[in-house]
XYZ file of C-alpha atoms in Angstrom:
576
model
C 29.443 -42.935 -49.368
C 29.608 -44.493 -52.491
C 30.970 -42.433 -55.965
C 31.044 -43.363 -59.485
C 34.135 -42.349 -61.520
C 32.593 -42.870 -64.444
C 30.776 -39.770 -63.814
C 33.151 -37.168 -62.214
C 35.061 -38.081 -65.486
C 35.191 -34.208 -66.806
C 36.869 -33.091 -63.451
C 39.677 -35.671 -63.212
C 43.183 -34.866 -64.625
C 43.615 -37.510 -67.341
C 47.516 -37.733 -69.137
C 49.815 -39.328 -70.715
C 52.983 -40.660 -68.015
C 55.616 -39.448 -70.428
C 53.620 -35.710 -70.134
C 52.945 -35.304 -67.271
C 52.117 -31.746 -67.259
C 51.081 -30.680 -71.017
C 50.413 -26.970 -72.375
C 48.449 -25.032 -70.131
C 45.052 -24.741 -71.769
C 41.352 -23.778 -70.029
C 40.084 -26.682 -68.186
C 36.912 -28.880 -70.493
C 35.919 -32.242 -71.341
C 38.851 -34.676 -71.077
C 40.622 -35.792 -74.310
C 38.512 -38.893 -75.746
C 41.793 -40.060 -77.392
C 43.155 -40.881 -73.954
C 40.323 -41.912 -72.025
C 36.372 -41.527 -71.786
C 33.352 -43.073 -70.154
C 31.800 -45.869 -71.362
C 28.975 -47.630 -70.239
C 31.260 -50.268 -68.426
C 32.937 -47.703 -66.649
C 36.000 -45.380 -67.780
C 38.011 -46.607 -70.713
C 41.872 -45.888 -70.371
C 45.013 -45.986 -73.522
C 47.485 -47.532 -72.747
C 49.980 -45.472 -71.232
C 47.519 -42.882 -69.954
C 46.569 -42.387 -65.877
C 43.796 -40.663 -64.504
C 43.648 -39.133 -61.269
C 40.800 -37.773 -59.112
C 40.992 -36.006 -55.690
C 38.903 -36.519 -52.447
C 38.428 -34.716 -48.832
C 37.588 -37.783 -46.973
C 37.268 -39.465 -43.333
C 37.454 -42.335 -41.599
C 38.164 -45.642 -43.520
C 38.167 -45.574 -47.091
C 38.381 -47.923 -49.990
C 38.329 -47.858 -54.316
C 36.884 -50.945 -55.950
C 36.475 -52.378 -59.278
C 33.638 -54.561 -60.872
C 36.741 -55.719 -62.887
C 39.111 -55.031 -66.213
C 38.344 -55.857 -69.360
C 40.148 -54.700 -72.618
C 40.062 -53.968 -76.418
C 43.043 -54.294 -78.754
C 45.286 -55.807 -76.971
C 46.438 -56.703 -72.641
C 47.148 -53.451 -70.951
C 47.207 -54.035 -66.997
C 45.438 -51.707 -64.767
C 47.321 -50.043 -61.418
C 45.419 -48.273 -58.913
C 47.353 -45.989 -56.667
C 46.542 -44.020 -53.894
C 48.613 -40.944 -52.120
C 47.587 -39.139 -48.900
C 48.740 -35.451 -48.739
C 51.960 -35.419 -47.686
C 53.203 -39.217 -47.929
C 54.452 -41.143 -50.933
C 52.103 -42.688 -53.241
C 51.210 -46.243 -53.224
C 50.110 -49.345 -55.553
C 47.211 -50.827 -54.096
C 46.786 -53.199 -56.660
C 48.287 -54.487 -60.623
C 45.219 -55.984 -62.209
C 45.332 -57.885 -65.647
C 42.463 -58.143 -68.515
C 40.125 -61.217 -66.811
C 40.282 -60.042 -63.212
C 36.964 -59.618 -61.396
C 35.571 -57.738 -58.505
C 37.690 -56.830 -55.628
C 38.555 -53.353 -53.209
C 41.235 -51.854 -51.886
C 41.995 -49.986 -48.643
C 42.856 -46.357 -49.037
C 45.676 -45.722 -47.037
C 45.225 -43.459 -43.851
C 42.521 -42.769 -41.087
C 40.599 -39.870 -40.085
C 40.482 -36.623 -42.500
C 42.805 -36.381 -45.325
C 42.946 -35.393 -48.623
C 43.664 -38.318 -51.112
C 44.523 -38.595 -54.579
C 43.094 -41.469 -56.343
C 44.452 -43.223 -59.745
C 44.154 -45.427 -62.509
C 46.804 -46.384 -64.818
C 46.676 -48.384 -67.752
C 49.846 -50.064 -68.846
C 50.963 -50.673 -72.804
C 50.601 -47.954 -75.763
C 48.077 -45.982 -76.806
C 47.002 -48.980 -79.773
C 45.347 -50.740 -76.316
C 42.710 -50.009 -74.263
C 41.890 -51.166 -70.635
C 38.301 -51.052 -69.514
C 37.828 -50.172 -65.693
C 34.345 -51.667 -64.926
C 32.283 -49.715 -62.254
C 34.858 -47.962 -60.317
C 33.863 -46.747 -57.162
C 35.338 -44.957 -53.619
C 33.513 -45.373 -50.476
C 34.161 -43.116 -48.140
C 32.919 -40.207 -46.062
C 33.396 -37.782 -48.660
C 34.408 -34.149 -47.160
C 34.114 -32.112 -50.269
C 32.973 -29.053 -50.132
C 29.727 -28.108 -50.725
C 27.830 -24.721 -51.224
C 26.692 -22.617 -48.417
C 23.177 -22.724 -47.698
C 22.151 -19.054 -48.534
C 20.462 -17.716 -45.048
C 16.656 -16.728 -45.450
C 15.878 -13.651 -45.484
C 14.421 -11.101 -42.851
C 11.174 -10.202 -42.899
C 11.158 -6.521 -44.489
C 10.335 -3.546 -41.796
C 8.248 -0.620 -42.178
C 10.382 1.144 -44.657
C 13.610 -0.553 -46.082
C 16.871 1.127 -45.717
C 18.816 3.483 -47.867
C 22.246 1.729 -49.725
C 25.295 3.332 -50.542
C 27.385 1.376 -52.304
C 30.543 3.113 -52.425
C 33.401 1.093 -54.801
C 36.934 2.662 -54.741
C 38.990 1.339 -57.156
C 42.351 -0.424 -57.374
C 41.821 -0.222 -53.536
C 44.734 -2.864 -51.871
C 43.342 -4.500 -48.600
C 46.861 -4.147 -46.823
C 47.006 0.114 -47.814
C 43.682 0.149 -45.192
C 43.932 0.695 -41.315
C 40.985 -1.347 -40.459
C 43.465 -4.269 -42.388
C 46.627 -3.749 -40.584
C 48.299 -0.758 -42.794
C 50.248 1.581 -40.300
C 50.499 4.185 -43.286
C 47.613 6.367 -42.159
C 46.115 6.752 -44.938
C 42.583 5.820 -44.151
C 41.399 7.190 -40.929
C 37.812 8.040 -42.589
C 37.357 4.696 -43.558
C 38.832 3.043 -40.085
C 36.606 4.797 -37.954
C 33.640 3.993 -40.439
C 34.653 0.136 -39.491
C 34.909 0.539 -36.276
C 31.572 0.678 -36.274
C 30.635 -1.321 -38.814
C 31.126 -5.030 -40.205
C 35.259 -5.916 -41.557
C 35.276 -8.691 -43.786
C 39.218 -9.930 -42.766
C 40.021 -11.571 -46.163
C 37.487 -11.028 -49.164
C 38.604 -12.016 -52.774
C 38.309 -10.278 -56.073
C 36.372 -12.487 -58.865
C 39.066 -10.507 -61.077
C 42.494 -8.303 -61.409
C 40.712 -5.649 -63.398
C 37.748 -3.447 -63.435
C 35.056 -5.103 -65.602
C 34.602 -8.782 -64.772
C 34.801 -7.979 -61.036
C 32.385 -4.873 -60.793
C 29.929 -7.055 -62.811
C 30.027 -9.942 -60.220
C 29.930 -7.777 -57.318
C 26.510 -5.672 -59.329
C 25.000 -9.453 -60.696
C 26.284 -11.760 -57.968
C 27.329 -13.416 -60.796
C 30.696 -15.353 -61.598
C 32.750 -13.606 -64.991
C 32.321 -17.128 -66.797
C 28.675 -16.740 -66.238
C 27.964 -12.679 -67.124
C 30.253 -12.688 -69.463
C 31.699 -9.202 -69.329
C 35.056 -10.868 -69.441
C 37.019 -8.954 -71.667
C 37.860 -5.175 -73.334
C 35.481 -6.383 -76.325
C 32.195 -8.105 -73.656
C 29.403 -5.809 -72.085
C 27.117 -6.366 -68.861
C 24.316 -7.781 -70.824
C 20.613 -7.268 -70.531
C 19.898 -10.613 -69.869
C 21.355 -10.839 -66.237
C 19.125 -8.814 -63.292
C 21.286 -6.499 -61.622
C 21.534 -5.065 -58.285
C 19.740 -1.721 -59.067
C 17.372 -3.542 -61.028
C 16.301 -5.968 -57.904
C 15.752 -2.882 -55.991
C 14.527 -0.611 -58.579
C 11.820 -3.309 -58.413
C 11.258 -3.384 -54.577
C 10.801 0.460 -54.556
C 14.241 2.032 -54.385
C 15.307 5.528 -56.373
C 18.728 4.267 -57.997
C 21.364 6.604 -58.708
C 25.118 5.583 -60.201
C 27.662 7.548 -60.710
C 31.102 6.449 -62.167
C 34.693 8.122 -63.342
C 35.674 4.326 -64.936
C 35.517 3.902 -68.452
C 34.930 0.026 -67.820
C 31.332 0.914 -65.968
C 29.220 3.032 -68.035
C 26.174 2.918 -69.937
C 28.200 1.441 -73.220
C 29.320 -1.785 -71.387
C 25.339 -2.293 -70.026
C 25.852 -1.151 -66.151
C 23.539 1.286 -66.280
C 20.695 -1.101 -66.059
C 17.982 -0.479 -63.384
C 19.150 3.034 -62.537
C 17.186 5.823 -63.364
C 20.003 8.037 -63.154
C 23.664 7.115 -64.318
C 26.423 9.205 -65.461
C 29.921 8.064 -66.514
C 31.504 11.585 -65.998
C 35.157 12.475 -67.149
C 38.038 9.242 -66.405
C 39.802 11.741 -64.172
C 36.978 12.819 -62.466
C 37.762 13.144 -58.379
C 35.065 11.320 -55.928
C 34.749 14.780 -54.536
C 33.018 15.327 -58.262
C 30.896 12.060 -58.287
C 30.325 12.830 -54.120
C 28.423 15.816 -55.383
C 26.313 14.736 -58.332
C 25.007 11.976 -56.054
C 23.636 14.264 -53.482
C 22.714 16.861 -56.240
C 20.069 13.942 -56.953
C 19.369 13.185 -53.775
C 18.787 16.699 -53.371
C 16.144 16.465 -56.607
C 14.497 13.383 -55.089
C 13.704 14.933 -52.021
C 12.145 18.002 -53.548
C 10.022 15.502 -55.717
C 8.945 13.695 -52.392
C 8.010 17.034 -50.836
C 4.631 16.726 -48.286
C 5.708 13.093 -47.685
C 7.280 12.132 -44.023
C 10.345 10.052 -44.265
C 8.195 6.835 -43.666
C 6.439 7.554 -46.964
C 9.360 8.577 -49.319
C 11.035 5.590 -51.429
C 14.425 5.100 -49.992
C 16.825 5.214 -52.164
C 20.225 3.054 -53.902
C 23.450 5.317 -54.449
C 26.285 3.860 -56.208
C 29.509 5.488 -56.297
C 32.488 4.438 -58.559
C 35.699 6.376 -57.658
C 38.605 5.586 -59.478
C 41.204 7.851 -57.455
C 43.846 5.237 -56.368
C 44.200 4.129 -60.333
C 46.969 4.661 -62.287
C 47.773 7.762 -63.552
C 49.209 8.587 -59.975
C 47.857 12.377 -59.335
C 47.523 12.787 -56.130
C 46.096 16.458 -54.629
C 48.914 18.430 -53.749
C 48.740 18.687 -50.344
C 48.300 15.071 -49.908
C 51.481 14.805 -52.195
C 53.673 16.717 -49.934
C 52.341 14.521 -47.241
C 52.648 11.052 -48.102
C 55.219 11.587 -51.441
C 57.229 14.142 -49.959
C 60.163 12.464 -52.096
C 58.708 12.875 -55.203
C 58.854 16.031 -57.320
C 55.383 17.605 -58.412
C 54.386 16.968 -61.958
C 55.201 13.420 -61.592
C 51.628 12.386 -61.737
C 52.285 10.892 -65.353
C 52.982 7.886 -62.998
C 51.154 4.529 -63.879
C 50.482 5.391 -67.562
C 51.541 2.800 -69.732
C 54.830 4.603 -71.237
C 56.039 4.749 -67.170
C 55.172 1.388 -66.747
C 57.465 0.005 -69.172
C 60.155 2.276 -68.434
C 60.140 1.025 -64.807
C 59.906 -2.258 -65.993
C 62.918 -2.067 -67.946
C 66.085 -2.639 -65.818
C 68.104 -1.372 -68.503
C 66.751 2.439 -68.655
C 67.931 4.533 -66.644
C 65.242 5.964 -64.826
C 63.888 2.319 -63.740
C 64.397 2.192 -60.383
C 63.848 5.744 -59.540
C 60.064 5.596 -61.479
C 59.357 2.334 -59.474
C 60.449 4.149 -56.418
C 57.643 7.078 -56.941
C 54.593 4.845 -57.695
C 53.982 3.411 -54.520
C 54.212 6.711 -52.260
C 51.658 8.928 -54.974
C 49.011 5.487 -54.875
C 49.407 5.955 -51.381
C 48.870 9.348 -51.356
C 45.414 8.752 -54.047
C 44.263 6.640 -51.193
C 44.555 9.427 -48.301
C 42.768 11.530 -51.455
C 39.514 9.219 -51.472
C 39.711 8.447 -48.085
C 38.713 12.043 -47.166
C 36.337 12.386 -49.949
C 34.438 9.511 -48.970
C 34.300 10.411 -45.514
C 33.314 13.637 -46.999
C 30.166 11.960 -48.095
C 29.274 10.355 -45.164
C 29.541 14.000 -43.144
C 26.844 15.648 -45.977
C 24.340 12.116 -45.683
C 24.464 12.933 -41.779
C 23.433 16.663 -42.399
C 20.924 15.240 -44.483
C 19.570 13.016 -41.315
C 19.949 10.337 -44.071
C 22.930 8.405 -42.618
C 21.054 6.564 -39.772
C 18.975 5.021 -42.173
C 21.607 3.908 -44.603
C 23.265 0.319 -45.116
C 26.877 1.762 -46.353
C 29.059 -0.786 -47.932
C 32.329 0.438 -48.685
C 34.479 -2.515 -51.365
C 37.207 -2.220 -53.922
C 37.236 -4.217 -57.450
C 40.769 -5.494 -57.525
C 43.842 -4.036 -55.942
C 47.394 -2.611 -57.471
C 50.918 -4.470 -57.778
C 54.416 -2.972 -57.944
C 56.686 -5.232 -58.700
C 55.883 -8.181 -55.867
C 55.837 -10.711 -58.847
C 57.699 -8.745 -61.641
C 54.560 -6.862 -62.337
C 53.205 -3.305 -62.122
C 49.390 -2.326 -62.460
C 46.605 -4.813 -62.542
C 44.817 -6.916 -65.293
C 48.374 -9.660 -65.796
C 48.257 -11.637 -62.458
C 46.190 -13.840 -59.709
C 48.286 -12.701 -56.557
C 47.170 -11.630 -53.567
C 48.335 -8.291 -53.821
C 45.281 -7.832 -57.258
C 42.914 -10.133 -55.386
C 42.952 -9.250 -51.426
C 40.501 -6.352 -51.511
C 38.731 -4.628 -48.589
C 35.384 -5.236 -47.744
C 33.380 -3.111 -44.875
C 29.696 -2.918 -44.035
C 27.892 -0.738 -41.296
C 24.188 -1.790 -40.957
C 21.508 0.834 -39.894
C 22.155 2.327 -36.472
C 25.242 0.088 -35.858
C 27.754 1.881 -34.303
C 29.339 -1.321 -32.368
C 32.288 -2.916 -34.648
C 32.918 -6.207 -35.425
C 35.039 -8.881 -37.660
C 34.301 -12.041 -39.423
C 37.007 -13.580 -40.070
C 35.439 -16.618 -42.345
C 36.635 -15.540 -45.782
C 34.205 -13.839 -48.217
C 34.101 -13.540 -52.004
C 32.864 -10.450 -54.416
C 30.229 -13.378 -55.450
C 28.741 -12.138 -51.890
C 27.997 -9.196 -51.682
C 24.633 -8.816 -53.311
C 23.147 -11.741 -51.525
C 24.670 -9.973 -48.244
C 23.409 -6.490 -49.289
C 19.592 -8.046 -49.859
C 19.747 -9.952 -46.803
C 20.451 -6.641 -44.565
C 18.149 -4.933 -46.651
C 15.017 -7.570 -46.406
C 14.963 -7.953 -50.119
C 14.474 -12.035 -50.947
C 17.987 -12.647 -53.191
C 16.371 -15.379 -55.015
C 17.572 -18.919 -56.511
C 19.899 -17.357 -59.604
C 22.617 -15.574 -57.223
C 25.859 -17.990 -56.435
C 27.375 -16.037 -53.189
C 25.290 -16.209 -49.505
C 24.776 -13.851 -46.809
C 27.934 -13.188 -45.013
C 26.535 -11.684 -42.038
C 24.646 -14.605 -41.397
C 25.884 -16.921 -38.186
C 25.823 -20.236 -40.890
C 27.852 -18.355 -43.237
C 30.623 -21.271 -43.985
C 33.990 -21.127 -45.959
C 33.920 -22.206 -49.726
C 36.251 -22.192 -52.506
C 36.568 -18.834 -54.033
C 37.353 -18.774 -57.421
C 38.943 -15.550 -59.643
C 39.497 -15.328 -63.872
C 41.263 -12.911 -65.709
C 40.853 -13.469 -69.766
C 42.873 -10.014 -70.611
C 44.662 -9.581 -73.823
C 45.692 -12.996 -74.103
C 46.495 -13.444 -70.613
C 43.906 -16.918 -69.338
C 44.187 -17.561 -66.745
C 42.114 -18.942 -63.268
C 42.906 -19.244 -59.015
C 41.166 -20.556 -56.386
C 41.529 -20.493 -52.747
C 40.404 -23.271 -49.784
C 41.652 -22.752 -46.222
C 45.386 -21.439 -46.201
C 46.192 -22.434 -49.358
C 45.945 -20.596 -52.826
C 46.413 -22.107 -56.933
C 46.691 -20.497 -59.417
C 46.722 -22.403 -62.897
C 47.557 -20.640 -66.074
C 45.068 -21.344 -69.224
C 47.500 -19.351 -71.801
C 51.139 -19.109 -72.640
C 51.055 -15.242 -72.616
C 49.849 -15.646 -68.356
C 51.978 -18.351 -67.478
C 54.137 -21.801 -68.448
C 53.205 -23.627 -64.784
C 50.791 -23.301 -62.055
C 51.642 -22.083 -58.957
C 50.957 -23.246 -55.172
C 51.078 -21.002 -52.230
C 50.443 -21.554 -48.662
C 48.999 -18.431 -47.408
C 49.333 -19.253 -43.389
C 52.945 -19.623 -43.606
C 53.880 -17.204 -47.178
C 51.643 -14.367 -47.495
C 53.635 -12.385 -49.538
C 53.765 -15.834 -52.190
C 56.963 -16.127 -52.572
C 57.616 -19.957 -52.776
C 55.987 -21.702 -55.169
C 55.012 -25.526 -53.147
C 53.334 -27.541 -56.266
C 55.664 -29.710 -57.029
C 56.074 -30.699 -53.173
C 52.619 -30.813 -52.780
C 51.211 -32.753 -56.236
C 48.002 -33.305 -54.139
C 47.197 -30.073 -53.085
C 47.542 -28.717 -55.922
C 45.615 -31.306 -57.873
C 42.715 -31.141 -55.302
C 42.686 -27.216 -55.944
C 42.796 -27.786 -59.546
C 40.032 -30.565 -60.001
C 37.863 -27.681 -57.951
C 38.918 -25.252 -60.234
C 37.942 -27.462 -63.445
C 34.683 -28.331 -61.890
C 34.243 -24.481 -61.151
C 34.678 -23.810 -64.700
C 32.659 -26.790 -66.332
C 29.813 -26.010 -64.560
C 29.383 -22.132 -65.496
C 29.691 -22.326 -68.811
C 25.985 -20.832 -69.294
C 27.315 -17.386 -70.601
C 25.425 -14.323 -71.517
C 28.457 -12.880 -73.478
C 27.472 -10.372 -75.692
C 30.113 -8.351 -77.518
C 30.721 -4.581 -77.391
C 33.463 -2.953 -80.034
C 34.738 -0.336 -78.460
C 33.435 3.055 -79.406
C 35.833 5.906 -80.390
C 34.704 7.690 -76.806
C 35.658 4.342 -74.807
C 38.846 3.924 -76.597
C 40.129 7.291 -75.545
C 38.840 6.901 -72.008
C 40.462 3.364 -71.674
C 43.710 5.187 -73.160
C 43.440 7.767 -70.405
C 43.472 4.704 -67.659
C 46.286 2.874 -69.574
C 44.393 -0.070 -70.934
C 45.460 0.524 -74.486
């Protein structure tokens, strides 16, 4: 297929040869000092490349119309370099020359790096007339979302239950051997186990607003301590709000509450205390349920709206108190009283190899999180047990999810909210339709982007045209790019992942000085860095990335200062 350059212009990496790499800085419109598109084609300074990336197949070439040129004679090299081999000039072409294309080396699927560079100083300009690649372009391309199901008699109940700073790898039904989670591994062995599903963020906010919108943080906007959800995106309880659901929420997170706009479309939310246990937020939720039912008196079960539960337990978050007998289980090693762990003051004492009680603090963290998990773990399978008394759990679609996960010290790091790793972005997923009680896996990686088109689908609910995730139960369900952002305190910065490989590319100073390459098939744990060995990998990842970004730039930001109440509850979680 045929390509103009010209116009993927704002997702190429245009620089000068003596920088190659520049400042990091969040990817926009390339600098017009150093190249743009004219009506010609691209116009290149002297001294200045640019370089695109392509999935292609079969034979492939890159052609010219020719080179013209303003202030001066720069020449014009075009390059090519496969993944994995050394690049190579395909051609040196001088102000004058006309029409010709070159063969792009290799055969059958490969991932190519394409470039122009213009000879001289920046005083000259070369002029690259109608550049073009013809190939059989295998870029990736959206997922078709899967049409929905025709609704049945009455639709199903949801409970959405979100347990945060949940790690995928601290879950049985993921591989853990820590026995934490036995509620939650028999739930998916009979439900649905999404094997690898990515957090949008490394912190509360941006990611529970993607997986409540289906929206990406550069498009809702509630990117940062000072953004809200705002009323101009639909959210999940308001799409079924609207198709006859009762909608309950109940949250302990200071991040989700009426103040930062996620109570919109329930008719009952409550933020209760930031310490609150799920056993507290189990209750109020059937306490409703409870109230509904006596309002739906004299009507059968076929009659009475079903209803949306949303659950918010913050347990496995930092401060580190654990219930005491779940303490002496899983922390037997660490005193009681030590649940000041994970505040901020703790944090940078462990941090700091100098004080004394360093490694001991780091030490403790890790067994009392674990021991928070076993916590919700019971109290969520608590929940289940009363919903089955109820004769309500049949009829439920339960989707079980975390926001982000937790580090200690993998990458130099405790906490969440300061890195893209795996250990803040691998996240369980698990869903257990209706009457399922046979288990199964999809192994196709998933995003928090779908989860609300994948709730709607089970739930016969049409998802509509606005939503950017697709059904991942559905058989067509194909891999993508999945994308995550964290804009925290001054820390910018953006990832994306594609098959086995991960990016992540630093857009501030404060998150990083270099982006980072990791190949997850072989490095899980991310500890070799592989972009300089693999400059077209990583460019391919980034160019997605860039495009990614360019094209959700339609925000809804709308600012929130943060209220005396917030402040103290965010203090209580260690944000401030």
């Amino acid at each position: 297929m045929a390509r103009d350059l010209a116009a993927e212009l704002p997702i190429c990496e245009v620089r000068r040869e003596a920088d190659p790499l520049g400042p990091p800085r969040p990817p926009g419109p390339v600098d017009r000092n150093l190249a743009a598109g004219v009506a010609e084609g691209i116009a290149l300074a002297g001294g200045v490349r640019i370089d695109g990336y392509l999935q292609m197949k079969g034979n492939a070439a890159i052609g010219v119309a020719g080179i013209a040129s303003r202030g001066g004679a720069p020449q014009v090299e075009i390059l090519a370099q496969v993944e994995g081999g050394s690049e190579k000039l395909l051609a040196r072409l001088a102000p004058g020359a006309k029409a010709g294309a070159w063969e792009i080396p290799g055969t059958g699927e490969r991932l190519v790096r394409w470039s122009f560079r213009a000879t001289g100083d920046g005083a000259s300009w070369a002029i690259v007339r109608r550049p073009v690649v013809r190939s059989r372009s295998l870029r990736p391309s959206p997922p078709k979302a899967a049409q929905t199901n025709p609704a049945p008699p009455k639709r199903p109940n949801l409970l959405l239950y979100l347990i945060d700073t949940l790690r995928a790898d601290r879950v049985g039904a993921y591989g853990s051997t820590r026995g934490l989670t036995p509620r939650i591994d028999a739930f998916a062995r009979q439900g649905v186990v999404f094997e690898q599903t990515t957090a949008a963020s490394s912190w509360t906010r941006p990611s529970t607003a993607t997986i409540l919108t289906g929206l990406p943080p550069a498009v809702h906007g509630a990117t940062r301590l000072d953004r809200r959800l705002p009323s101009a995106v639909q959210t999940l309880a308001e799409v079924l709000r609207n198709a006859g659901y009762r909608t309950g929420g109940w949250s302990a997170n200071a991040h989700v509450t009426a103040a930062t706009g996620f109570d919109q479309g329930f008719e009952r939310f409550e933020f209760l205390d930031e310490l609150a246990r799920a056993e507290a937020l189990g209750r109020r939720a059937l306490a409703w349920l409870d109230e509904s039912a006596r309002a739906s008196s004299g009507l059968d079960r076929t009659q009475a709206p079903p209803f949306f539960l949303y659950v918010h337990a913050i347990d496995p978050h930092a401060p580190y108190e654990p219930p005491e007998d779940l303490r002496r289980r899983f922390a037997p090693n660490v005193p009681a009283g030590s649940g000041s762990l994970g505040q901020v003051e703790a944090v940078y004492r462990a941090l700091d190899r100098k004080h004394p009680e360093a490694k001991a603090l780091l030490a403790r963290m890790p067994p009392l999180y674990d021991a928070e998990i076993a916590g919700i773990d019971r109290s969520f399978g608590a929940l289940l047990d009363e919903l089955d008394r109820r004769g309500e759990l049949r009829h439920t679609l339960v989707v079980v999810i975390s926001d982000h996960g937790e580090e200690f010290g993998e990458h130099g790091g405790l906490g969440h909210g300061k890195t893209l790793y795996r250990e803040v972005l691998d996240v369980p997923w698990i869903v257990r339709l209706p009457g399922q009680s046979a288990g199964r896996r999809i192994a196709v990686p998933a995003a928090h982007l779908d989860v609300m088109p994948t709730i709607l689908a089970a739930l016969g609910i049409p998802a509509g045209a606005d939503l950017y995730g697709v059904d991942r139960l559905a058989p067509e369900a194909r891999e993508g790019p999945r994308f995550s952002h964290l804009d925290y305190e001054g820390r910018q910065g953006g990832s994306v992942e594609f098959g086995n490989w991960h990016l992540i590319e630093p857009w501030s100073r404060k998150f990083s000085r270099a982006g980072k390459l990791f190949n997850l098939a072989a490095d899980r744990e991310e500890a070799r860095d592989l972009a300089a060995e693999n400059p077209v990998r990583a460019g391919y990842l980034r160019s997605l990335l860039r495009a990614e970004q360019l094209a959700e730039r339609r925000r809804f930001a709308v600012s929130a200062p943060l209220g005396a109440e917030e402040r103290k509850a965010l203090e209580a979680l260690g944000y401030l």
